[in-house]
Amino acid sequence: MTQGAGQGPVVRTATLRDFRVPPYAQVPVQSDPMNSSHPGNALPEGEPPEGYTPTARDLPVIGRGGPGDTVQVQVDPDAQPKPEGLGPLYVVGDVHGYLDELVAALTEQGLIDAEGNWAAGNTRLWFLGDFTDRGPDGIGVIDLVMRLSAEAAAAGGYCKALMGNHELLLLGAKRFGDTPVNSGAGTATFQAAWLLNGGQKADMDRLQEVHLQWMARLDAVVEEDGHLLLHSDTTAYLDYGSTITDVNDTVHAILTRNDADECWDLFRKFTKRFAFRDDSGPQAVRELLSTYGGGRVVHGHSPIPYLLGEVGTEDGEDGERPVVEGPHVYADGLAIAMDGGVTMAGKLLVVQLPLQG
């Protein structure tokens, strides 16, 4: 579905049956020795293996992204246990390039082992978006999530991800650069907005076609076990369809058309926040639930300290260190906020649903 900067749309439709698990080899990272030993720096080679896609839906892909300088990890599906049925459900809040914190949180929950490999069998793991920007290693985060999706599928579980506004921002910065867009308040560019919102040059330098394809194919909203999972605490999803399938298809179609103004409008709407916070919040949540299903909304996007007004800015410029113990349940118990504010020295949250206690 995606296309790189300066490329025309050459689209074919692929299904999971098209994918085969390729061989893997241990290949040391040469171009990035600082990160070479990190468990996040691994990426399956060649075409995505079975289970590698972020959703179970048939998705269009464009071209072939080379693996680049990455550490490859052996995944032997025949050697992996395949528990029957669905395992426990976990969700991960905004990571924003904090790879070390993500590895520590996943390890603490027993989802990966000391080497960074999937260790959770048939567990289901959902990331709520915003993998890059602000933190030091957004591409390492994406590589880790992509690799875990293959390993989890081989073990009978899955690791999937949702589209965040920073995925849209990075895609826009790469595709459109300094191309002017109509922002509704004058002229803007994706490149300027990306830098203003914590874009990291190291991420852009390491960004490959396979990362672009992966981000552009992410779904925007899903329902799991009565939980409506989405990135942003906004009702703007309603602008894109009356069913979950409609929303995801519409978002993918917009990214496929590759129109700068249309992509900017999508980014702008996914950047809205606080729809569930005030007195009208419960009704806003109910509108989403009545449209798309589920009994609770689970979202990232707005850091909990920022959501509660405990920190002056999202970047924590006042120097305060917010205390985040866990997810924030609000809007008459209908909404769960999962962004613990790792960008402001808060906590990267990885929790099991439904919440206990």
PDB file of C-alpha atoms in Angstrom, residues 39-40 52-55 88-107 109 111-112 116-118 120 123-132 137-152 157-165 167 214-215 217-224 227-232 237 248 270 298-301 336 338-339 342 348-353:
ATOM      1  CA  PRO A  39      17.661  -7.179  21.108  1.00  0.00           C
ATOM      2  CA  GLY A  40      15.629  -4.586  19.252  1.00  0.00           C
ATOM      3  CA  TYR A  52       4.510 -11.103  10.177  1.00  0.00           C
ATOM      4  CA  THR A  53       1.776  -8.687   9.141  1.00  0.00           C
ATOM      5  CA  PRO A  54       0.282  -6.431  11.815  1.00  0.00           C
ATOM      6  CA  THR A  55      -3.237  -7.638  11.081  1.00  0.00           C
ATOM      7  CA  PRO A  88      -3.961 -13.651  27.702  1.00  0.00           C
ATOM      8  CA  LEU A  89      -4.250 -10.155  26.223  1.00  0.00           C
ATOM      9  CA  TYR A  90      -1.619  -7.472  26.879  1.00  0.00           C
ATOM     10  CA  VAL A  91      -1.401  -3.888  25.656  1.00  0.00           C
ATOM     11  CA  VAL A  92       1.565  -1.519  25.416  1.00  0.00           C
ATOM     12  CA  GLY A  93       1.361   2.256  25.600  1.00  0.00           C
ATOM     13  CA  ASP A  94       3.362   4.787  23.603  1.00  0.00           C
ATOM     14  CA  VAL A  95       7.054   3.830  23.290  1.00  0.00           C
ATOM     15  CA  HIS A  96       8.462   6.857  21.413  1.00  0.00           C
ATOM     16  CA  GLY A  97      11.867   5.381  20.745  1.00  0.00           C
ATOM     17  CA  TYR A  98      12.632   4.267  24.307  1.00  0.00           C
ATOM     18  CA  LEU A  99      13.843   0.827  23.317  1.00  0.00           C
ATOM     19  CA  ASP A 100      15.655  -0.018  26.552  1.00  0.00           C
ATOM     20  CA  GLU A 101      12.573   0.809  28.596  1.00  0.00           C
ATOM     21  CA  LEU A 102      10.399  -1.286  26.293  1.00  0.00           C
ATOM     22  CA  VAL A 103      12.693  -4.309  26.542  1.00  0.00           C
ATOM     23  CA  ALA A 104      12.743  -3.968  30.340  1.00  0.00           C
ATOM     24  CA  ALA A 105       8.938  -3.714  30.557  1.00  0.00           C
ATOM     25  CA  LEU A 106       8.342  -6.688  28.251  1.00  0.00           C
ATOM     26  CA  THR A 107      10.896  -8.733  30.167  1.00  0.00           C
ATOM     27  CA  GLN A 109       5.955  -9.130  32.232  1.00  0.00           C
ATOM     28  CA  LEU A 111       6.689 -11.633  27.373  1.00  0.00           C
ATOM     29  CA  ILE A 112      10.308 -11.824  26.180  1.00  0.00           C
ATOM     30  CA  GLY A 116      14.804 -10.365  23.770  1.00  0.00           C
ATOM     31  CA  ASN A 117      13.018 -13.314  22.160  1.00  0.00           C
ATOM     32  CA  TRP A 118       9.287 -14.026  22.416  1.00  0.00           C
ATOM     33  CA  ALA A 120       4.900 -15.866  25.971  1.00  0.00           C
ATOM     34  CA  THR A 123      -0.250 -14.612  24.441  1.00  0.00           C
ATOM     35  CA  ARG A 124      -1.771 -11.760  22.449  1.00  0.00           C
ATOM     36  CA  LEU A 125       0.141  -8.464  22.538  1.00  0.00           C
ATOM     37  CA  TRP A 126      -1.108  -5.181  21.082  1.00  0.00           C
ATOM     38  CA  PHE A 127       0.956  -2.002  20.741  1.00  0.00           C
ATOM     39  CA  LEU A 128      -1.167   1.152  20.696  1.00  0.00           C
ATOM     40  CA  GLY A 129       1.048   3.151  18.327  1.00  0.00           C
ATOM     41  CA  ASP A 130       3.677   5.914  18.474  1.00  0.00           C
ATOM     42  CA  PHE A 131       6.887   3.911  18.137  1.00  0.00           C
ATOM     43  CA  THR A 132       9.207   6.737  17.086  1.00  0.00           C
ATOM     44  CA  ASP A 137      15.873   4.587  18.927  1.00  0.00           C
ATOM     45  CA  GLY A 138      12.515   4.540  17.199  1.00  0.00           C
ATOM     46  CA  ILE A 139      13.713   2.305  14.366  1.00  0.00           C
ATOM     47  CA  GLY A 140      15.046  -0.175  16.915  1.00  0.00           C
ATOM     48  CA  VAL A 141      11.584  -0.237  18.489  1.00  0.00           C
ATOM     49  CA  ILE A 142       9.923  -0.948  15.138  1.00  0.00           C
ATOM     50  CA  ASP A 143      12.464  -3.667  14.344  1.00  0.00           C
ATOM     51  CA  LEU A 144      11.782  -5.326  17.702  1.00  0.00           C
ATOM     52  CA  VAL A 145       8.001  -5.254  17.241  1.00  0.00           C
ATOM     53  CA  MET A 146       8.284  -6.618  13.697  1.00  0.00           C
ATOM     54  CA  ARG A 147      10.518  -9.453  14.850  1.00  0.00           C
ATOM     55  CA  LEU A 148       8.325 -10.307  17.840  1.00  0.00           C
ATOM     56  CA  SER A 149       5.298 -10.491  15.540  1.00  0.00           C
ATOM     57  CA  ALA A 150       6.999 -13.296  13.602  1.00  0.00           C
ATOM     58  CA  GLU A 151       8.203 -15.099  16.727  1.00  0.00           C
ATOM     59  CA  ALA A 152       4.830 -14.832  18.459  1.00  0.00           C
ATOM     60  CA  GLY A 157       0.291 -16.176  19.797  1.00  0.00           C
ATOM     61  CA  TYR A 158       0.546 -12.811  18.138  1.00  0.00           C
ATOM     62  CA  CYS A 159       2.118  -9.403  18.477  1.00  0.00           C
ATOM     63  CA  LYS A 160       0.306  -6.663  16.563  1.00  0.00           C
ATOM     64  CA  ALA A 161       0.308  -2.886  16.396  1.00  0.00           C
ATOM     65  CA  LEU A 162      -1.966   0.064  15.758  1.00  0.00           C
ATOM     66  CA  MET A 163      -1.416   3.250  13.794  1.00  0.00           C
ATOM     67  CA  GLY A 164      -0.439   6.258  15.910  1.00  0.00           C
ATOM     68  CA  ASN A 165      -0.234   9.871  14.868  1.00  0.00           C
ATOM     69  CA  GLU A 167       3.558   6.880  12.400  1.00  0.00           C
ATOM     70  CA  TRP A 214       4.925  -1.843   7.903  1.00  0.00           C
ATOM     71  CA  MET A 215       3.744   1.507   9.259  1.00  0.00           C
ATOM     72  CA  ARG A 217      -0.320  -1.162   6.739  1.00  0.00           C
ATOM     73  CA  LEU A 218      -1.152  -0.757  10.424  1.00  0.00           C
ATOM     74  CA  ASP A 219      -4.805  -0.684  11.384  1.00  0.00           C
ATOM     75  CA  ALA A 220      -6.229   2.291  13.253  1.00  0.00           C
ATOM     76  CA  VAL A 221      -8.727   0.531  15.526  1.00  0.00           C
ATOM     77  CA  VAL A 222      -9.519  -3.032  16.640  1.00  0.00           C
ATOM     78  CA  GLU A 223     -11.756  -4.755  19.179  1.00  0.00           C
ATOM     79  CA  GLU A 224     -10.345  -7.475  21.431  1.00  0.00           C
ATOM     80  CA  HIS A 227     -11.842  -3.692  24.572  1.00  0.00           C
ATOM     81  CA  LEU A 228     -11.915  -1.127  21.770  1.00  0.00           C
ATOM     82  CA  LEU A 229      -8.214  -0.483  21.128  1.00  0.00           C
ATOM     83  CA  LEU A 230      -7.143   2.729  19.416  1.00  0.00           C
ATOM     84  CA  HIS A 231      -4.282   5.178  19.643  1.00  0.00           C
ATOM     85  CA  SER A 232      -5.824   8.594  20.188  1.00  0.00           C
ATOM     86  CA  TYR A 237     -12.267   7.923  14.076  1.00  0.00           C
ATOM     87  CA  ASN A 248      -9.166   0.804   8.650  1.00  0.00           C
ATOM     88  CA  PHE A 270      -5.386  11.594  14.838  1.00  0.00           C
ATOM     89  CA  VAL A 298      -8.194   1.560  25.654  1.00  0.00           C
ATOM     90  CA  HIS A 299      -5.976   4.300  24.214  1.00  0.00           C
ATOM     91  CA  GLY A 300      -2.520   5.847  24.249  1.00  0.00           C
ATOM     92  CA  HIS A 301      -1.534   9.245  22.822  1.00  0.00           C
ATOM     93  CA  ILE A 336      -8.285   3.345  30.025  1.00  0.00           C
ATOM     94  CA  MET A 338      -2.088   3.677  28.601  1.00  0.00           C
ATOM     95  CA  ASP A 339       0.537   6.350  27.851  1.00  0.00           C
ATOM     96  CA  VAL A 342       7.940   7.760  29.154  1.00  0.00           C
ATOM     97  CA  LEU A 348       6.296   2.752  29.829  1.00  0.00           C
ATOM     98  CA  LEU A 349       3.205   0.682  30.521  1.00  0.00           C
ATOM     99  CA  VAL A 350       2.730  -2.962  29.559  1.00  0.00           C
ATOM    100  CA  VAL A 351      -0.380  -4.382  31.220  1.00  0.00           C
ATOM    101  CA  GLN A 352      -2.701  -7.355  30.960  1.00  0.00           C
ATOM    102  CA  LEU A 353      -6.384  -6.830  30.160  1.00  0.00           C
TER     103      LEU A 353
END
